[in-house]
Amino acid sequence: MEVSGTVSPCQTKYELRCNECGKSFGNRPLSACDDCLAPLEVHYDLESVRGRFTRETVAAGPANIWRYKALLPIPEGYEPDLPVGFTPLVRAKNLGKRIGATNLYVKNDSVCFPTLSFKDRVVSVALANAQAFGFTTVGCSSTGNLANSVAAQAARLGIKATILVPADLEAAKILNTQVYGARLVRIDGNYDHVNRLCTQIADEYNWGFVNVNLRPYYAEGSKTVGYEIAEQLGWKLPDNVVCPMAGGSLIRKIRKAFKELIELGLVEPKEVRFFGAQATGCSPISQAVKNGWDYIEPQRPNTIARSLAIGNPADGPAAAKMIRETGGWAEDVSDVEIVAGIQELAETEGIFTETAGGVTTAVTARLYAHGRISQDETTVVCITGNGLKTTDALEGRFAAEPAVKPKLAAFDEYLRSVDSSLVSANATEEGELVSFDAEGVELTLVGGVQ
Amino acid sequence: MSVKVVLPTALARHTDGQKIFASEATNLPGLLAEVDTKFPALSQNIKDEQGKLRRFINVYINDEDIRFLGGDAHQFEDGDEVMLIPSIAGGCFADGD
Ligand SMILES: [Zn+2]
């Protein structure tokens, strides 16, 4: 494959190409073909990196996504220094026990640096290009996580950020954007309205919108989830991947990552099955998969999983097609199931995910229950965002009990009232209780807690 | 009766730089037929081999996706704004890695 893009010694040649008519566009901030308006995608000359991208060279790299720099569209001379990614792949034995899975893993991007979601990966690649293209203002349309990440990383790079979100976004996600000094514009509409407006703004203003005119570069950052899964499984591909779907890009990019690793000989060839997860209140991709459609019937979203609430997903048709091709499936779950999914993952694995993760967990349980995935297959569940950003979804879920006095007797009484089996055998005589209590208070003061 | 048609910059090179033009069309098929005669170059770019609007283009009538309004059957009203937008803002994404 001949590619005319820029290249540095440790990188791969890459350039933008139209997926539909094949027209080449070099490297510039552009997301749609000027002939047929089809989306552009980054194409690599993998041959140019063969032999230089090996398990050994990757292992010698930094413990973040830049260990895969050779397969990312990073401009020549750009030295990335933000340690994003390389998040934990957690063996999920407890969750597995609960849902009937014996070989289950959670790819935990709820702890991705700097803003606790997988969007930190895509934004770091997008902003590297924004700088190279000379944009002094960047922006995005966002359901929250992307906003947080663009705001944080733009602040660090000294680029101005203007971010557009649906007006009804979760309070924590709004605060998490504003704190970095970004200009946040709340739009009176849903995400699809916001996204359309951003396309027009990008057409009029010389701004770099990470998910509009920088989109081809931005989307490539998602591949790092796939590289990490393979490397963390000991350079093996899993049998299945379960992935939340909003715009439908992530699931396709994970597959692209696997294909590249196969082509470069880093993993054994294998057809991984892909499973998509959506909320029933916004399930255009899941509906397309279930009905065998090659198009997307747009929806008006109505779900608590607002980070997945994209009624007209850009990569939806391709995601649906890809899922079917791999022998996978897509499912969608109700808001009640989403909340249960959040709690289930937290209670079994100690991972607090946002509503999108509740969707993914609940869908995974259903895929096992319905026999879509069999018990012993190696399955990786992608958790893409942190629960601290969507605590609204859990409001009222936990009883607010009256405060207990700082006396052991009071605690003993409290315990009796909730679960008498836990009451200590020693805690029976009044006198002992008081002296223990006094000691306890003393220790607390010394420890400086109060 | 007349509607205002709004194009993205990428398409304005086929209309002598006009990003906005007026149309007498009463529905989407009517608009496409009018474009055939008024702007043949634009017509080539926005329609596929079957003469249908390319799947990478979304059509909005006063901020609403035409698919929510009945698609081809939807009747324009006087003063409507008809916007053509590349699908990157929601819609189809071609296959192919
Ligand atoms: Zn093209």
Coordinates of C-alpha atoms and ligand atoms in Angstrom, one line a residue:
Chain A
M1 CA 0.0 0.0 0.0
E2 CA 1.4 3.4 -1.0
V3 CA 0.7 6.2 1.4
S4 CA 1.9 9.7 0.9
G5 CA 1.5 11.0 4.5
T6 CA 4.3 12.2 6.8
V7 CA 6.5 9.8 8.6
S8 CA 9.1 9.8 11.4
P9 CA 11.6 7.1 12.0
C10 CA 9.5 5.3 14.6
Q11 CA 6.1 5.8 13.1
T12 CA 3.9 4.4 10.4
K13 CA 3.0 6.3 7.2
Y14 CA -0.7 7.3 7.4
E15 CA -3.2 9.5 5.6
L16 CA -6.9 10.2 5.4
R17 CA -8.9 8.3 2.8
C18 CA -12.5 8.3 1.8
N19 CA -14.1 5.0 2.8
E20 CA -16.5 5.1 -0.1
C21 CA -14.7 6.3 -3.2
G22 CA -11.1 5.8 -2.0
K23 CA -10.0 9.4 -2.6
S24 CA -6.8 10.4 -0.6
F25 CA -6.7 13.6 1.4
G26 CA -3.3 13.5 3.0
N27 CA -3.3 14.8 6.6
R28 CA -5.6 17.7 7.4
P29 CA -8.6 18.6 9.6
L30 CA -11.3 17.0 7.5
S31 CA -13.9 14.4 8.3
A32 CA -16.0 14.0 5.1
C33 CA -15.0 13.4 1.5
D34 CA -15.5 16.6 -0.6
D35 CA -16.8 14.4 -3.5
C36 CA -19.2 12.0 -2.0
L37 CA -19.4 13.3 1.6
A38 CA -18.6 9.9 3.0
P39 CA -16.5 9.9 6.2
L40 CA -12.8 9.7 6.1
E41 CA -10.6 7.3 8.0
V42 CA -6.9 7.0 8.7
H43 CA -5.1 4.4 6.6
Y44 CA -1.7 3.1 7.5
D45 CA 1.1 1.6 5.6
L46 CA 1.6 -1.3 8.0
E47 CA 4.5 -2.6 6.0
S48 CA 6.5 0.5 7.0
V49 CA 6.4 -0.5 10.6
R50 CA 6.7 -4.2 10.3
G51 CA 9.7 -5.4 12.3
R52 CA 9.8 -2.2 14.3
F53 CA 6.5 -2.7 16.1
T54 CA 7.0 -6.0 18.1
R55 CA 6.0 -7.3 21.5
E56 CA 9.5 -6.3 22.7
T57 CA 9.4 -2.7 21.4
V58 CA 6.0 -2.3 22.9
A59 CA 7.1 -3.7 26.3
A60 CA 10.0 -1.2 26.2
G61 CA 7.6 1.7 25.8
P62 CA 6.0 3.8 28.5
A63 CA 3.1 2.4 30.6
N64 CA 0.5 4.3 28.7
I65 CA -1.1 4.5 25.3
W66 CA 2.1 5.9 23.8
R67 CA 3.7 2.5 23.8
Y68 CA 1.5 2.0 20.7
K69 CA 2.5 5.3 19.2
A70 CA 3.8 3.6 16.0
L71 CA 0.2 2.7 15.1
L72 CA -1.4 6.0 16.0
P73 CA -1.8 9.1 13.8
I74 CA 0.7 11.3 15.6
P75 CA 2.3 14.2 13.7
E76 CA 6.0 14.1 13.1
G77 CA 8.0 15.5 15.9
Y78 CA 5.1 15.4 18.4
E79 CA 6.4 14.2 21.8
P80 CA 3.3 13.0 23.8
D81 CA 3.9 13.4 27.5
L82 CA 0.4 12.8 29.0
P83 CA 0.4 9.3 30.5
V84 CA -3.1 8.3 29.4
G85 CA -4.4 4.8 29.4
F86 CA -2.9 1.4 30.0
T87 CA -5.8 0.8 32.4
P88 CA -6.3 -2.4 34.4
L89 CA -7.7 -5.5 32.9
V90 CA -9.4 -7.1 35.9
R91 CA -10.2 -10.8 36.2
A92 CA -13.8 -10.6 37.3
K93 CA -14.3 -13.9 39.2
N94 CA -17.0 -12.6 41.5
L95 CA -19.1 -11.0 38.8
G96 CA -18.5 -14.1 36.7
K97 CA -19.9 -16.3 39.5
R98 CA -23.0 -14.2 39.7
I99 CA -23.8 -14.3 35.9
G100 CA -22.5 -17.8 35.1
A101 CA -19.1 -16.9 33.5
T102 CA -15.9 -18.6 34.3
N103 CA -13.4 -16.6 32.2
L104 CA -14.6 -13.0 32.5
Y105 CA -12.5 -9.8 32.4
V106 CA -13.3 -6.2 32.9
K107 CA -11.3 -3.6 31.0
N108 CA -11.6 -0.8 33.5
D109 CA -11.4 2.6 31.8
S110 CA -13.3 4.2 34.6
V111 CA -9.8 5.0 36.0
C112 CA -8.3 6.4 32.8
F113 CA -6.2 9.5 33.4
P114 CA -6.9 12.5 33.5
T115 CA -10.7 12.5 33.6
L116 CA -11.8 9.0 34.4
S117 CA -13.1 7.7 31.1
F118 CA -11.9 6.1 27.8
K119 CA -12.3 9.5 26.1
D120 CA -8.9 10.5 27.5
R121 CA -7.4 8.2 24.9
V122 CA -9.1 9.7 21.9
V123 CA -8.7 13.2 23.0
S124 CA -5.0 12.9 23.5
V125 CA -4.6 11.8 19.9
A126 CA -7.0 14.4 18.6
L127 CA -5.3 17.3 20.4
A128 CA -1.9 16.2 19.2
N129 CA -3.2 16.8 15.7
A130 CA -5.1 20.0 16.7
Q131 CA -1.7 21.5 17.8
A132 CA 0.0 20.3 14.6
F133 CA -2.8 21.9 12.5
G134 CA -2.3 25.2 14.4
F135 CA -5.7 25.4 16.0
T136 CA -5.7 27.9 19.0
T137 CA -9.3 26.9 19.9
V138 CA -10.6 23.4 20.2
G139 CA -14.1 22.1 20.8
C140 CA -16.4 19.2 20.9
S141 CA -20.0 18.2 21.1
S142 CA -20.4 15.9 24.0
T143 CA -22.6 13.9 26.3
G144 CA -20.1 14.6 29.1
N145 CA -17.1 12.4 29.2
L146 CA -15.6 13.9 26.1
A147 CA -16.3 17.4 27.4
N148 CA -14.4 16.6 30.6
S149 CA -11.4 15.2 28.7
V150 CA -11.2 18.0 26.1
A151 CA -11.4 20.6 28.8
A152 CA -8.7 19.0 30.9
Q153 CA -6.2 18.3 28.1
A154 CA -6.7 21.6 26.4
A155 CA -6.0 23.3 29.7
R156 CA -2.7 21.4 30.0
L157 CA -1.7 22.2 26.4
G158 CA -2.6 25.8 26.7
I159 CA -5.3 25.7 24.0
K160 CA -8.7 27.4 24.4
A161 CA -11.7 25.1 24.6
T162 CA -15.3 25.7 23.7
I163 CA -17.5 22.8 24.5
L164 CA -21.2 22.2 23.6
V165 CA -23.4 19.9 25.5
P166 CA -27.1 19.1 25.8
A167 CA -28.6 21.4 28.5
D168 CA -29.8 18.5 30.7
L169 CA -26.4 16.9 31.3
E170 CA -25.5 15.4 34.7
A171 CA -24.3 18.1 37.1
A172 CA -21.0 16.4 37.8
K173 CA -20.1 16.3 34.1
I174 CA -20.9 20.0 33.7
L175 CA -18.8 20.9 36.8
N176 CA -16.0 18.6 35.5
T177 CA -15.8 20.6 32.3
Q178 CA -16.0 24.1 33.8
V179 CA -13.3 23.5 36.5
Y180 CA -10.6 23.4 33.8
G181 CA -11.5 26.8 32.5
A182 CA -13.3 25.7 29.4
R183 CA -16.1 27.7 27.9
L184 CA -19.2 25.4 28.3
V185 CA -22.2 26.1 26.1
R186 CA -25.4 24.4 27.1
I187 CA -27.6 23.8 24.1
D188 CA -31.4 23.5 24.3
G189 CA -31.6 20.2 22.6
N190 CA -30.4 16.6 22.6
Y191 CA -27.0 15.3 21.6
D192 CA -28.0 15.0 18.0
H193 CA -28.9 18.7 17.9
V194 CA -25.7 19.6 19.5
N195 CA -23.6 17.5 17.1
R196 CA -25.3 19.0 14.1
L197 CA -24.7 22.5 15.4
C198 CA -21.0 21.7 15.9
T199 CA -20.7 20.5 12.3
Q200 CA -22.0 23.9 11.2
I201 CA -19.7 25.8 13.6
A202 CA -16.7 23.8 12.4
D203 CA -17.7 24.8 8.9
E204 CA -17.8 28.5 9.8
Y205 CA -15.1 29.0 12.5
N206 CA -11.4 28.0 12.3
W207 CA -11.7 25.7 15.4
G208 CA -10.6 22.1 15.8
F209 CA -13.6 20.1 16.8
V210 CA -12.2 16.8 18.1
N211 CA -15.3 14.8 17.0
V212 CA -16.1 16.7 13.9
N213 CA -13.2 18.0 11.7
L214 CA -10.6 16.1 13.7
R215 CA -12.8 13.0 14.0
P216 CA -10.7 10.6 11.8
Y217 CA -7.7 11.2 14.1
Y218 CA -9.7 11.2 17.3
A219 CA -11.4 7.9 16.6
E220 CA -8.0 6.2 16.1
G221 CA -7.3 6.7 19.8
S222 CA -9.9 4.1 20.6
K223 CA -7.7 1.4 19.1
T224 CA -5.5 1.5 22.2
V225 CA -8.2 -0.2 24.2
G226 CA -7.8 -3.2 21.8
Y227 CA -4.0 -3.2 21.9
E228 CA -4.1 -3.2 25.7
I229 CA -6.6 -6.0 25.9
A230 CA -4.4 -8.2 23.7
E231 CA -1.2 -7.3 25.5
Q232 CA -2.7 -7.8 28.9
L233 CA -4.1 -11.2 28.0
G234 CA -0.5 -12.2 27.2
W235 CA -0.6 -11.3 23.5
K236 CA -3.8 -13.3 23.0
L237 CA -7.1 -12.2 21.7
P238 CA -10.2 -13.0 23.7
D239 CA -13.2 -15.0 22.4
N240 CA -15.6 -12.1 22.9
V241 CA -15.7 -8.4 23.6
V242 CA -18.7 -6.6 25.0
C243 CA -18.7 -2.9 24.3
P244 CA -21.1 0.0 25.0
M245 CA -22.2 1.8 21.9
A246 CA -23.0 5.4 21.6
G247 CA -21.8 6.6 18.2
G248 CA -20.7 3.1 17.4
S249 CA -17.0 4.0 16.8
L250 CA -15.3 2.3 19.8
I251 CA -16.4 -1.3 19.0
R252 CA -15.1 -0.9 15.4
K253 CA -11.8 0.5 16.5
I254 CA -11.1 -2.3 18.9
R255 CA -11.6 -4.7 16.0
K256 CA -9.3 -2.6 13.9
A257 CA -6.6 -2.9 16.6
F258 CA -7.0 -6.7 16.7
K259 CA -6.7 -6.9 12.9
E260 CA -3.5 -4.8 12.9
L261 CA -1.9 -6.9 15.6
I262 CA -2.8 -10.1 13.6
E263 CA -1.4 -8.5 10.4
L264 CA 1.9 -7.5 12.2
G265 CA 2.2 -11.0 13.7
L266 CA 1.9 -9.9 17.4
V267 CA -1.0 -12.2 18.1
E268 CA -2.3 -15.5 16.5
P269 CA -5.1 -14.9 14.0
K270 CA -8.5 -15.3 15.5
E271 CA -12.0 -14.0 14.7
V272 CA -13.2 -12.3 17.9
R273 CA -16.9 -12.0 18.4
F274 CA -18.2 -8.5 19.2
F275 CA -21.2 -7.7 21.3
G276 CA -22.8 -4.3 21.6
A277 CA -24.6 -2.8 24.6
Q278 CA -27.2 -0.1 24.6
A279 CA -30.0 1.3 26.8
T280 CA -33.4 0.4 25.5
G281 CA -34.3 4.1 25.7
C282 CA -31.7 4.8 23.0
S283 CA -31.0 1.6 21.1
P284 CA -30.8 2.4 17.4
I285 CA -27.7 0.1 16.8
S286 CA -29.1 -2.7 18.9
Q287 CA -32.4 -2.5 16.9
A288 CA -30.5 -2.6 13.7
V289 CA -28.6 -5.7 14.8
K290 CA -31.7 -7.5 16.0
N291 CA -33.7 -6.7 12.9
G292 CA -30.9 -7.3 10.4
W293 CA -31.1 -3.8 9.1
D294 CA -28.1 -2.3 7.2
Y295 CA -29.4 1.2 8.1
I296 CA -30.1 3.1 11.3
E297 CA -33.6 4.1 12.2
P298 CA -32.9 7.3 14.3
Q299 CA -34.4 7.5 17.8
R300 CA -35.3 10.2 20.2
P301 CA -33.3 9.2 23.3
N302 CA -35.0 8.7 26.6
T303 CA -32.7 7.0 29.1
I304 CA -30.6 7.6 32.2
A305 CA -27.6 6.4 30.3
R306 CA -27.0 9.8 28.8
S307 CA -23.4 9.2 27.7
L308 CA -24.9 6.6 25.3
A309 CA -27.8 8.7 24.3
I310 CA -27.0 9.3 20.6
G311 CA -30.2 8.7 18.6
N312 CA -28.5 9.0 15.2
P313 CA -25.1 7.3 15.7
A314 CA -22.5 8.2 13.0
D315 CA -20.9 4.8 13.0
G316 CA -24.1 2.9 13.7
P317 CA -24.6 1.1 10.4
A318 CA -21.0 0.0 10.3
A319 CA -21.1 -1.1 13.9
A320 CA -24.2 -3.1 13.3
K321 CA -22.8 -4.7 10.2
M322 CA -19.5 -5.6 11.9
I323 CA -21.2 -7.1 14.9
R324 CA -23.2 -9.5 12.7
E325 CA -20.1 -10.3 10.6
T326 CA -18.2 -11.5 13.7
G327 CA -21.1 -13.7 14.9
G328 CA -21.8 -11.4 17.8
W329 CA -25.0 -9.8 18.9
A330 CA -26.4 -6.6 20.4
E331 CA -28.7 -6.1 23.4
D332 CA -30.4 -3.3 25.2
V333 CA -31.5 -3.0 28.8
S334 CA -34.0 -0.8 30.8
D335 CA -33.1 2.0 33.1
V336 CA -33.9 -0.3 36.1
E337 CA -31.5 -2.9 34.8
I338 CA -28.9 -0.2 34.2
V339 CA -28.9 0.8 37.9
A340 CA -28.8 -2.9 38.9
G341 CA -25.9 -3.4 36.6
I342 CA -24.0 -0.5 38.3
Q343 CA -24.6 -1.9 41.7
E344 CA -23.7 -5.5 40.6
L345 CA -20.3 -4.4 39.2
A346 CA -19.6 -2.4 42.3
E347 CA -20.6 -5.1 44.8
T348 CA -18.8 -7.9 43.0
E349 CA -15.6 -6.3 41.7
G350 CA -15.3 -3.0 43.5
I351 CA -15.6 -1.0 40.3
F352 CA -17.9 2.0 40.4
T353 CA -19.0 2.7 36.8
E354 CA -21.2 5.3 35.3
T355 CA -24.6 4.5 33.7
A356 CA -23.0 3.3 30.5
G357 CA -21.1 0.7 32.5
G358 CA -24.4 -0.3 34.1
V359 CA -25.7 -0.9 30.6
T360 CA -22.7 -3.0 29.6
T361 CA -22.8 -5.0 32.8
A362 CA -26.5 -5.7 32.5
V363 CA -26.2 -6.6 28.8
T364 CA -23.3 -9.0 29.6
A365 CA -25.4 -10.8 32.2
R366 CA -28.2 -11.2 29.6
L367 CA -25.8 -12.4 26.9
Y368 CA -24.8 -15.3 29.2
A369 CA -28.3 -15.9 30.4
H370 CA -29.5 -16.2 26.9
G371 CA -26.7 -18.5 25.8
R372 CA -25.3 -15.9 23.4
I373 CA -21.9 -16.4 25.2
S374 CA -21.0 -19.7 26.7
Q375 CA -19.7 -20.0 30.2
D376 CA -16.0 -20.8 29.6
E377 CA -15.3 -18.4 26.8
T378 CA -12.8 -15.6 27.4
T379 CA -14.8 -12.5 27.5
V380 CA -13.7 -8.9 28.0
V381 CA -16.3 -6.4 29.1
C382 CA -15.4 -2.8 28.4
I383 CA -16.2 -0.3 31.2
T384 CA -15.6 3.1 29.8
G385 CA -16.5 5.7 32.5
N386 CA -16.5 6.4 36.2
G387 CA -19.6 6.3 38.4
L388 CA -18.7 9.4 40.3
K389 CA -19.9 11.4 37.3
T390 CA -23.4 10.0 37.3
T391 CA -24.3 9.7 40.9
D392 CA -27.7 11.2 40.0
A393 CA -28.7 7.8 38.7
L394 CA -28.3 6.3 42.1
E395 CA -30.1 9.0 44.1
G396 CA -32.4 7.6 46.6
R397 CA -31.1 4.1 46.2
F398 CA -29.5 3.9 49.6
A399 CA -31.3 4.6 52.9
A400 CA -30.1 7.6 54.8
E401 CA -30.1 6.3 58.4
P402 CA -30.0 8.6 61.4
A403 CA -26.5 9.3 62.8
V404 CA -25.3 7.1 65.6
K405 CA -23.8 8.7 68.7
P406 CA -20.0 8.2 69.1
K407 CA -20.5 5.7 72.0
L408 CA -19.9 2.0 71.7
A409 CA -23.3 1.4 73.4
A410 CA -25.0 3.4 70.8
F411 CA -23.2 1.5 68.0
D412 CA -24.1 -1.8 69.7
E413 CA -27.8 -0.8 69.8
Y414 CA -27.6 0.3 66.2
L415 CA -26.1 -3.1 65.2
R416 CA -28.8 -4.9 67.1
S417 CA -31.5 -3.0 65.2
V418 CA -30.1 -3.8 61.8
D419 CA -28.4 -7.2 62.2
S420 CA -28.2 -8.8 65.6
S421 CA -26.0 -11.6 64.4
L422 CA -23.1 -9.2 64.1
V423 CA -23.2 -8.0 67.7
S424 CA -20.0 -8.7 69.6
A425 CA -20.1 -11.3 72.4
N426 CA -18.1 -8.9 74.6
A427 CA -20.4 -6.1 74.1
T428 CA -22.8 -7.2 76.8
E429 CA -21.8 -5.4 80.0
E430 CA -22.4 -1.7 80.4
G431 CA -19.2 -0.9 82.3
E432 CA -16.9 -2.4 79.7
L433 CA -18.6 -0.5 76.9
V434 CA -17.9 2.9 78.5
S435 CA -14.2 2.2 79.0
F436 CA -13.7 0.9 75.5
D437 CA -15.6 3.9 74.3
A438 CA -13.3 6.4 76.2
E439 CA -10.2 4.7 74.7
G440 CA -11.7 4.8 71.2
V441 CA -12.3 8.5 71.4
E442 CA -8.8 9.1 72.7
L443 CA -7.2 7.2 69.8
T444 CA -9.3 9.0 67.3
L445 CA -8.0 12.4 68.6
V446 CA -4.3 11.2 68.5
G447 CA -4.8 10.0 64.9
G448 CA -5.9 13.5 64.0
V449 CA -9.1 12.3 62.3
Q450 CA -11.3 14.8 64.1
Chain B
M1 CA -44.2 29.2 -1.8
S2 CA -40.4 29.0 -1.2
V3 CA -38.0 27.3 1.1
K4 CA -34.4 28.2 2.1
V5 CA -31.9 25.5 1.3
V6 CA -28.6 25.5 3.3
L7 CA -25.5 23.7 2.1
P8 CA -22.2 22.9 3.8
T9 CA -19.1 24.6 2.5
A10 CA -17.9 21.3 0.8
L11 CA -20.9 21.4 -1.5
A12 CA -20.9 25.1 -2.2
R13 CA -18.1 24.7 -4.8
H14 CA -20.8 23.1 -7.0
T15 CA -23.1 26.2 -6.6
D16 CA -20.6 29.0 -7.4
G17 CA -20.0 29.5 -3.8
Q18 CA -23.7 29.8 -2.8
K19 CA -24.3 28.2 0.6
I20 CA -27.9 29.2 0.6
F21 CA -30.4 29.2 -2.2
A22 CA -34.2 29.5 -2.5
S23 CA -36.3 26.6 -3.9
E24 CA -39.9 26.2 -5.0
A25 CA -39.8 22.5 -4.2
T26 CA -42.6 21.1 -2.0
N27 CA -40.8 17.9 -0.9
L28 CA -37.4 16.3 -0.9
P29 CA -37.8 14.5 -4.3
G30 CA -39.0 17.8 -5.8
L31 CA -35.9 19.5 -4.3
L32 CA -33.6 16.9 -5.8
A33 CA -35.2 17.3 -9.2
E34 CA -34.8 21.1 -9.1
V35 CA -31.1 20.7 -8.2
D36 CA -30.7 18.5 -11.3
T37 CA -31.5 21.4 -13.5
K38 CA -30.2 24.3 -11.4
F39 CA -26.9 22.8 -10.2
P40 CA -26.1 19.7 -12.2
A41 CA -22.6 19.4 -10.6
L42 CA -24.1 19.5 -7.1
S43 CA -26.7 16.9 -8.2
Q44 CA -23.9 14.5 -9.2
N45 CA -22.3 14.8 -5.8
I46 CA -25.3 14.4 -3.6
K47 CA -27.0 11.6 -5.4
D48 CA -26.0 8.0 -5.9
E49 CA -26.3 5.7 -9.0
Q50 CA -30.0 5.1 -8.3
G51 CA -30.7 8.8 -8.2
K52 CA -31.4 8.7 -4.4
L53 CA -29.8 11.1 -2.0
R54 CA -26.5 9.6 -0.8
R55 CA -26.7 7.8 2.5
F56 CA -23.9 10.0 3.9
I57 CA -26.1 13.1 3.8
N58 CA -28.7 14.0 6.4
V59 CA -31.6 16.3 5.7
Y60 CA -33.0 18.6 8.4
I61 CA -36.2 20.6 8.1
N62 CA -36.1 23.5 10.7
D63 CA -33.7 21.5 13.0
E64 CA -35.7 18.3 12.7
D65 CA -34.3 15.2 10.9
I66 CA -36.6 14.6 7.9
R67 CA -36.7 10.9 8.9
F68 CA -38.8 11.9 11.9
L69 CA -41.2 13.8 9.7
G70 CA -41.9 11.1 7.1
G71 CA -38.9 11.4 4.8
D72 CA -39.7 11.8 1.1
A73 CA -43.4 12.1 1.8
H74 CA -42.9 15.1 4.1
Q75 CA -44.4 18.3 2.6
F76 CA -42.3 21.5 2.9
E77 CA -44.1 24.6 4.1
D78 CA -43.5 28.2 3.0
G79 CA -40.4 29.6 4.8
D80 CA -39.0 26.2 5.9
E81 CA -35.2 25.9 6.2
V82 CA -33.9 22.8 4.5
M83 CA -30.4 21.9 5.6
L84 CA -28.1 19.3 4.0
I85 CA -25.4 18.1 6.4
P86 CA -22.7 15.4 6.0
S87 CA -23.5 12.3 8.0
I88 CA -20.6 12.8 10.3
A89 CA -23.0 14.7 12.5
G90 CA -25.0 11.6 12.9
G91 CA -25.9 9.1 10.3
C92 CA -24.1 6.5 8.2
F93 CA -20.5 5.7 8.4
A94 CA -19.2 3.6 5.5
D95 CA -17.7 0.3 6.3
G96 CA -14.1 -0.6 5.8
D97 CA -11.2 -0.6 8.2
Ligands
ZN1 ZN -15.5 9.9 -1.4

